[in-house]
Amino acid sequence: MLFVWVMLGSFVGISAMVALNVVLRLGEPARLSSLDEAVERLDTDAVGFQAGPGVLAQAGSAALVEENGGQRIGLLKAKGDEFVIRYIEPGMVRAARLAEDARLTIRLNDFTFPPFTMAFADAGEARIWADKLNAMQE
């Protein structure tokens, strides 16, 4: 009988934790609402980042923002409920491959940052960013 009470108590406790996570929205993935938010995050991370042209991936899961002067590109990628930020400089890009469905797969020479894919609304815009990133290869 004790076993039944322990199992019932465990079930109730776990259910309460799951319900609390749902109410507090702790499991909601990070999303960028606009390119301005991406620029603000980049400027907060690296004070003085002078944003130039940028692009927001579909669903706000990632963003690329070129710094004025074209010396580096700020990259934000959603990971869980936070964003991972990288400042791409010449020599940091291993490959930027464009698929037919306006998806850009980016591979960096950074083993802590796995390859990922950004979905673009426009294939022409995806091509422009693929070219910019490929120009930063070694």
PDB file of C-alpha atoms in Angstrom:
ATOM      1  CA  MET A   1       0.000   0.000   0.000  1.00  0.00           C
ATOM      2  CA  LEU A   2       2.902   2.323   0.765  1.00  0.00           C
ATOM      3  CA  PHE A   3       4.146   1.815  -2.789  1.00  0.00           C
ATOM      4  CA  VAL A   4       0.804   3.034  -4.198  1.00  0.00           C
ATOM      5  CA  TRP A   5       0.950   6.209  -2.066  1.00  0.00           C
ATOM      6  CA  VAL A   6       4.557   6.905  -3.116  1.00  0.00           C
ATOM      7  CA  MET A   7       3.673   6.466  -6.787  1.00  0.00           C
ATOM      8  CA  LEU A   8       0.553   8.648  -6.439  1.00  0.00           C
ATOM      9  CA  GLY A   9       2.563  11.356  -4.634  1.00  0.00           C
ATOM     10  CA  SER A  10       5.231  11.263  -7.361  1.00  0.00           C
ATOM     11  CA  PHE A  11       2.608  11.570 -10.077  1.00  0.00           C
ATOM     12  CA  VAL A  12       0.963  14.555  -8.372  1.00  0.00           C
ATOM     13  CA  GLY A  13       4.336  16.267  -7.759  1.00  0.00           C
ATOM     14  CA  ILE A  14       5.535  15.849 -11.341  1.00  0.00           C
ATOM     15  CA  SER A  15       2.173  16.997 -12.696  1.00  0.00           C
ATOM     16  CA  ALA A  16       2.369  20.127 -10.537  1.00  0.00           C
ATOM     17  CA  MET A  17       5.875  20.943 -11.871  1.00  0.00           C
ATOM     18  CA  VAL A  18       4.750  20.495 -15.478  1.00  0.00           C
ATOM     19  CA  ALA A  19       1.705  22.702 -14.886  1.00  0.00           C
ATOM     20  CA  LEU A  20       3.896  25.396 -13.298  1.00  0.00           C
ATOM     21  CA  ASN A  21       6.225  25.349 -16.323  1.00  0.00           C
ATOM     22  CA  VAL A  22       3.273  25.780 -18.660  1.00  0.00           C
ATOM     23  CA  VAL A  23       1.805  28.643 -16.625  1.00  0.00           C
ATOM     24  CA  LEU A  24       5.158  30.461 -16.378  1.00  0.00           C
ATOM     25  CA  ARG A  25       5.981  29.688 -20.032  1.00  0.00           C
ATOM     26  CA  LEU A  26       9.412  28.379 -19.104  1.00  0.00           C
ATOM     27  CA  GLY A  27       9.544  25.952 -22.012  1.00  0.00           C
ATOM     28  CA  GLU A  28       8.787  28.521 -24.715  1.00  0.00           C
ATOM     29  CA  PRO A  29      11.576  28.792 -27.311  1.00  0.00           C
ATOM     30  CA  ALA A  30      13.308  32.109 -27.920  1.00  0.00           C
ATOM     31  CA  ARG A  31      12.127  34.117 -30.930  1.00  0.00           C
ATOM     32  CA  LEU A  32      13.141  37.465 -32.382  1.00  0.00           C
ATOM     33  CA  SER A  33      10.163  39.696 -33.050  1.00  0.00           C
ATOM     34  CA  SER A  34      12.043  42.090 -35.342  1.00  0.00           C
ATOM     35  CA  LEU A  35      15.398  42.949 -36.813  1.00  0.00           C
ATOM     36  CA  ASP A  36      15.568  45.887 -34.395  1.00  0.00           C
ATOM     37  CA  GLU A  37      15.491  43.431 -31.485  1.00  0.00           C
ATOM     38  CA  ALA A  38      18.397  41.516 -33.052  1.00  0.00           C
ATOM     39  CA  VAL A  39      20.382  44.751 -33.453  1.00  0.00           C
ATOM     40  CA  GLU A  40      19.653  45.693 -29.847  1.00  0.00           C
ATOM     41  CA  ARG A  41      20.871  42.305 -28.600  1.00  0.00           C
ATOM     42  CA  LEU A  42      24.061  42.580 -30.667  1.00  0.00           C
ATOM     43  CA  ASP A  43      24.739  46.091 -29.371  1.00  0.00           C
ATOM     44  CA  THR A  44      24.148  44.942 -25.792  1.00  0.00           C
ATOM     45  CA  ASP A  45      26.490  41.987 -26.247  1.00  0.00           C
ATOM     46  CA  ALA A  46      29.253  43.976 -27.974  1.00  0.00           C
ATOM     47  CA  VAL A  47      28.862  47.620 -27.039  1.00  0.00           C
ATOM     48  CA  GLY A  48      29.382  49.809 -30.061  1.00  0.00           C
ATOM     49  CA  PHE A  49      28.295  47.299 -32.694  1.00  0.00           C
ATOM     50  CA  GLN A  50      27.302  49.576 -35.585  1.00  0.00           C
ATOM     51  CA  ALA A  51      24.548  47.706 -37.386  1.00  0.00           C
ATOM     52  CA  GLY A  52      24.200  47.831 -41.135  1.00  0.00           C
ATOM     53  CA  PRO A  53      21.886  45.728 -43.289  1.00  0.00           C
ATOM     54  CA  GLY A  54      20.409  42.613 -41.753  1.00  0.00           C
ATOM     55  CA  VAL A  55      17.966  39.803 -42.252  1.00  0.00           C
ATOM     56  CA  LEU A  56      15.639  37.914 -39.940  1.00  0.00           C
ATOM     57  CA  ALA A  57      14.991  34.226 -40.530  1.00  0.00           C
ATOM     58  CA  GLN A  58      11.431  33.031 -40.845  1.00  0.00           C
ATOM     59  CA  ALA A  59       9.783  32.480 -37.454  1.00  0.00           C
ATOM     60  CA  GLY A  60      12.439  34.682 -35.812  1.00  0.00           C
ATOM     61  CA  SER A  61      14.727  31.767 -35.005  1.00  0.00           C
ATOM     62  CA  ALA A  62      17.908  33.499 -36.216  1.00  0.00           C
ATOM     63  CA  ALA A  63      19.268  36.740 -37.641  1.00  0.00           C
ATOM     64  CA  LEU A  64      22.284  37.987 -39.568  1.00  0.00           C
ATOM     65  CA  VAL A  65      23.336  41.632 -39.226  1.00  0.00           C
ATOM     66  CA  GLU A  66      26.263  43.096 -41.110  1.00  0.00           C
ATOM     67  CA  GLU A  67      28.355  45.647 -39.247  1.00  0.00           C
ATOM     68  CA  ASN A  68      28.877  48.988 -40.989  1.00  0.00           C
ATOM     69  CA  GLY A  69      32.028  48.690 -43.037  1.00  0.00           C
ATOM     70  CA  GLY A  70      31.437  44.995 -43.719  1.00  0.00           C
ATOM     71  CA  GLN A  71      34.254  43.786 -41.436  1.00  0.00           C
ATOM     72  CA  ARG A  72      32.091  41.292 -39.559  1.00  0.00           C
ATOM     73  CA  ILE A  73      28.593  39.865 -39.419  1.00  0.00           C
ATOM     74  CA  GLY A  74      26.627  39.416 -36.215  1.00  0.00           C
ATOM     75  CA  LEU A  75      24.840  36.090 -35.992  1.00  0.00           C
ATOM     76  CA  LEU A  76      22.061  35.336 -33.509  1.00  0.00           C
ATOM     77  CA  LYS A  77      20.581  31.870 -33.232  1.00  0.00           C
ATOM     78  CA  ALA A  78      17.827  30.718 -30.889  1.00  0.00           C
ATOM     79  CA  LYS A  79      18.864  27.873 -28.629  1.00  0.00           C
ATOM     80  CA  GLY A  80      16.245  26.924 -26.098  1.00  0.00           C
ATOM     81  CA  ASP A  81      14.939  30.063 -24.443  1.00  0.00           C
ATOM     82  CA  GLU A  82      18.111  32.097 -25.122  1.00  0.00           C
ATOM     83  CA  PHE A  83      20.176  33.266 -28.081  1.00  0.00           C
ATOM     84  CA  VAL A  84      23.684  32.263 -29.038  1.00  0.00           C
ATOM     85  CA  ILE A  85      25.641  35.155 -30.558  1.00  0.00           C
ATOM     86  CA  ARG A  86      28.694  34.978 -32.790  1.00  0.00           C
ATOM     87  CA  TYR A  87      30.546  37.755 -34.589  1.00  0.00           C
ATOM     88  CA  ILE A  88      31.716  36.291 -37.870  1.00  0.00           C
ATOM     89  CA  GLU A  89      35.010  37.648 -39.149  1.00  0.00           C
ATOM     90  CA  PRO A  90      37.045  36.644 -42.209  1.00  0.00           C
ATOM     91  CA  GLY A  91      38.285  33.077 -41.848  1.00  0.00           C
ATOM     92  CA  MET A  92      35.500  31.952 -39.509  1.00  0.00           C
ATOM     93  CA  VAL A  93      33.147  30.553 -42.153  1.00  0.00           C
ATOM     94  CA  ARG A  94      33.671  26.988 -43.311  1.00  0.00           C
ATOM     95  CA  ALA A  95      30.709  26.977 -45.709  1.00  0.00           C
ATOM     96  CA  ALA A  96      27.398  28.654 -46.466  1.00  0.00           C
ATOM     97  CA  ARG A  97      25.299  26.472 -48.741  1.00  0.00           C
ATOM     98  CA  LEU A  98      22.014  27.524 -50.255  1.00  0.00           C
ATOM     99  CA  ALA A  99      19.249  24.999 -50.936  1.00  0.00           C
ATOM    100  CA  GLU A 100      16.554  25.444 -53.577  1.00  0.00           C
ATOM    101  CA  ASP A 101      13.880  26.231 -50.993  1.00  0.00           C
ATOM    102  CA  ALA A 102      15.639  29.429 -49.770  1.00  0.00           C
ATOM    103  CA  ARG A 103      17.300  27.652 -46.851  1.00  0.00           C
ATOM    104  CA  LEU A 104      20.851  28.608 -45.986  1.00  0.00           C
ATOM    105  CA  THR A 105      23.029  26.127 -44.072  1.00  0.00           C
ATOM    106  CA  ILE A 106      25.892  27.813 -42.232  1.00  0.00           C
ATOM    107  CA  ARG A 107      29.001  26.003 -40.976  1.00  0.00           C
ATOM    108  CA  LEU A 108      31.560  27.907 -38.942  1.00  0.00           C
ATOM    109  CA  ASN A 109      35.124  27.021 -38.006  1.00  0.00           C
ATOM    110  CA  ASP A 110      33.940  26.929 -34.397  1.00  0.00           C
ATOM    111  CA  PHE A 111      33.443  23.473 -32.925  1.00  0.00           C
ATOM    112  CA  THR A 112      31.222  24.921 -30.178  1.00  0.00           C
ATOM    113  CA  PHE A 113      28.741  26.203 -32.772  1.00  0.00           C
ATOM    114  CA  PRO A 114      27.176  23.344 -34.755  1.00  0.00           C
ATOM    115  CA  PRO A 115      25.975  23.835 -38.342  1.00  0.00           C
ATOM    116  CA  PHE A 116      22.459  25.197 -38.617  1.00  0.00           C
ATOM    117  CA  THR A 117      19.935  26.150 -41.264  1.00  0.00           C
ATOM    118  CA  MET A 118      18.125  29.470 -41.673  1.00  0.00           C
ATOM    119  CA  ALA A 119      14.906  29.658 -43.669  1.00  0.00           C
ATOM    120  CA  PHE A 120      14.418  32.813 -45.729  1.00  0.00           C
ATOM    121  CA  ALA A 121      11.220  34.149 -47.270  1.00  0.00           C
ATOM    122  CA  ASP A 122      13.047  35.198 -50.443  1.00  0.00           C
ATOM    123  CA  ALA A 123      15.593  33.090 -52.343  1.00  0.00           C
ATOM    124  CA  GLY A 124      17.308  36.211 -53.695  1.00  0.00           C
ATOM    125  CA  GLU A 125      17.941  37.513 -50.202  1.00  0.00           C
ATOM    126  CA  ALA A 126      19.236  34.113 -49.123  1.00  0.00           C
ATOM    127  CA  ARG A 127      21.678  34.162 -52.080  1.00  0.00           C
ATOM    128  CA  ILE A 128      22.996  37.614 -51.073  1.00  0.00           C
ATOM    129  CA  TRP A 129      23.741  36.422 -47.523  1.00  0.00           C
ATOM    130  CA  ALA A 130      25.254  33.151 -48.740  1.00  0.00           C
ATOM    131  CA  ASP A 131      27.627  35.172 -50.928  1.00  0.00           C
ATOM    132  CA  LYS A 132      28.539  37.497 -48.032  1.00  0.00           C
ATOM    133  CA  LEU A 133      29.267  34.556 -45.767  1.00  0.00           C
ATOM    134  CA  ASN A 134      31.223  32.625 -48.394  1.00  0.00           C
ATOM    135  CA  ALA A 135      33.367  35.707 -48.975  1.00  0.00           C
ATOM    136  CA  MET A 136      34.474  35.294 -45.331  1.00  0.00           C
ATOM    137  CA  GLN A 137      35.946  31.824 -45.883  1.00  0.00           C
ATOM    138  CA  GLU A 138      39.652  31.260 -45.436  1.00  0.00           C
TER     139      GLU A 138
END
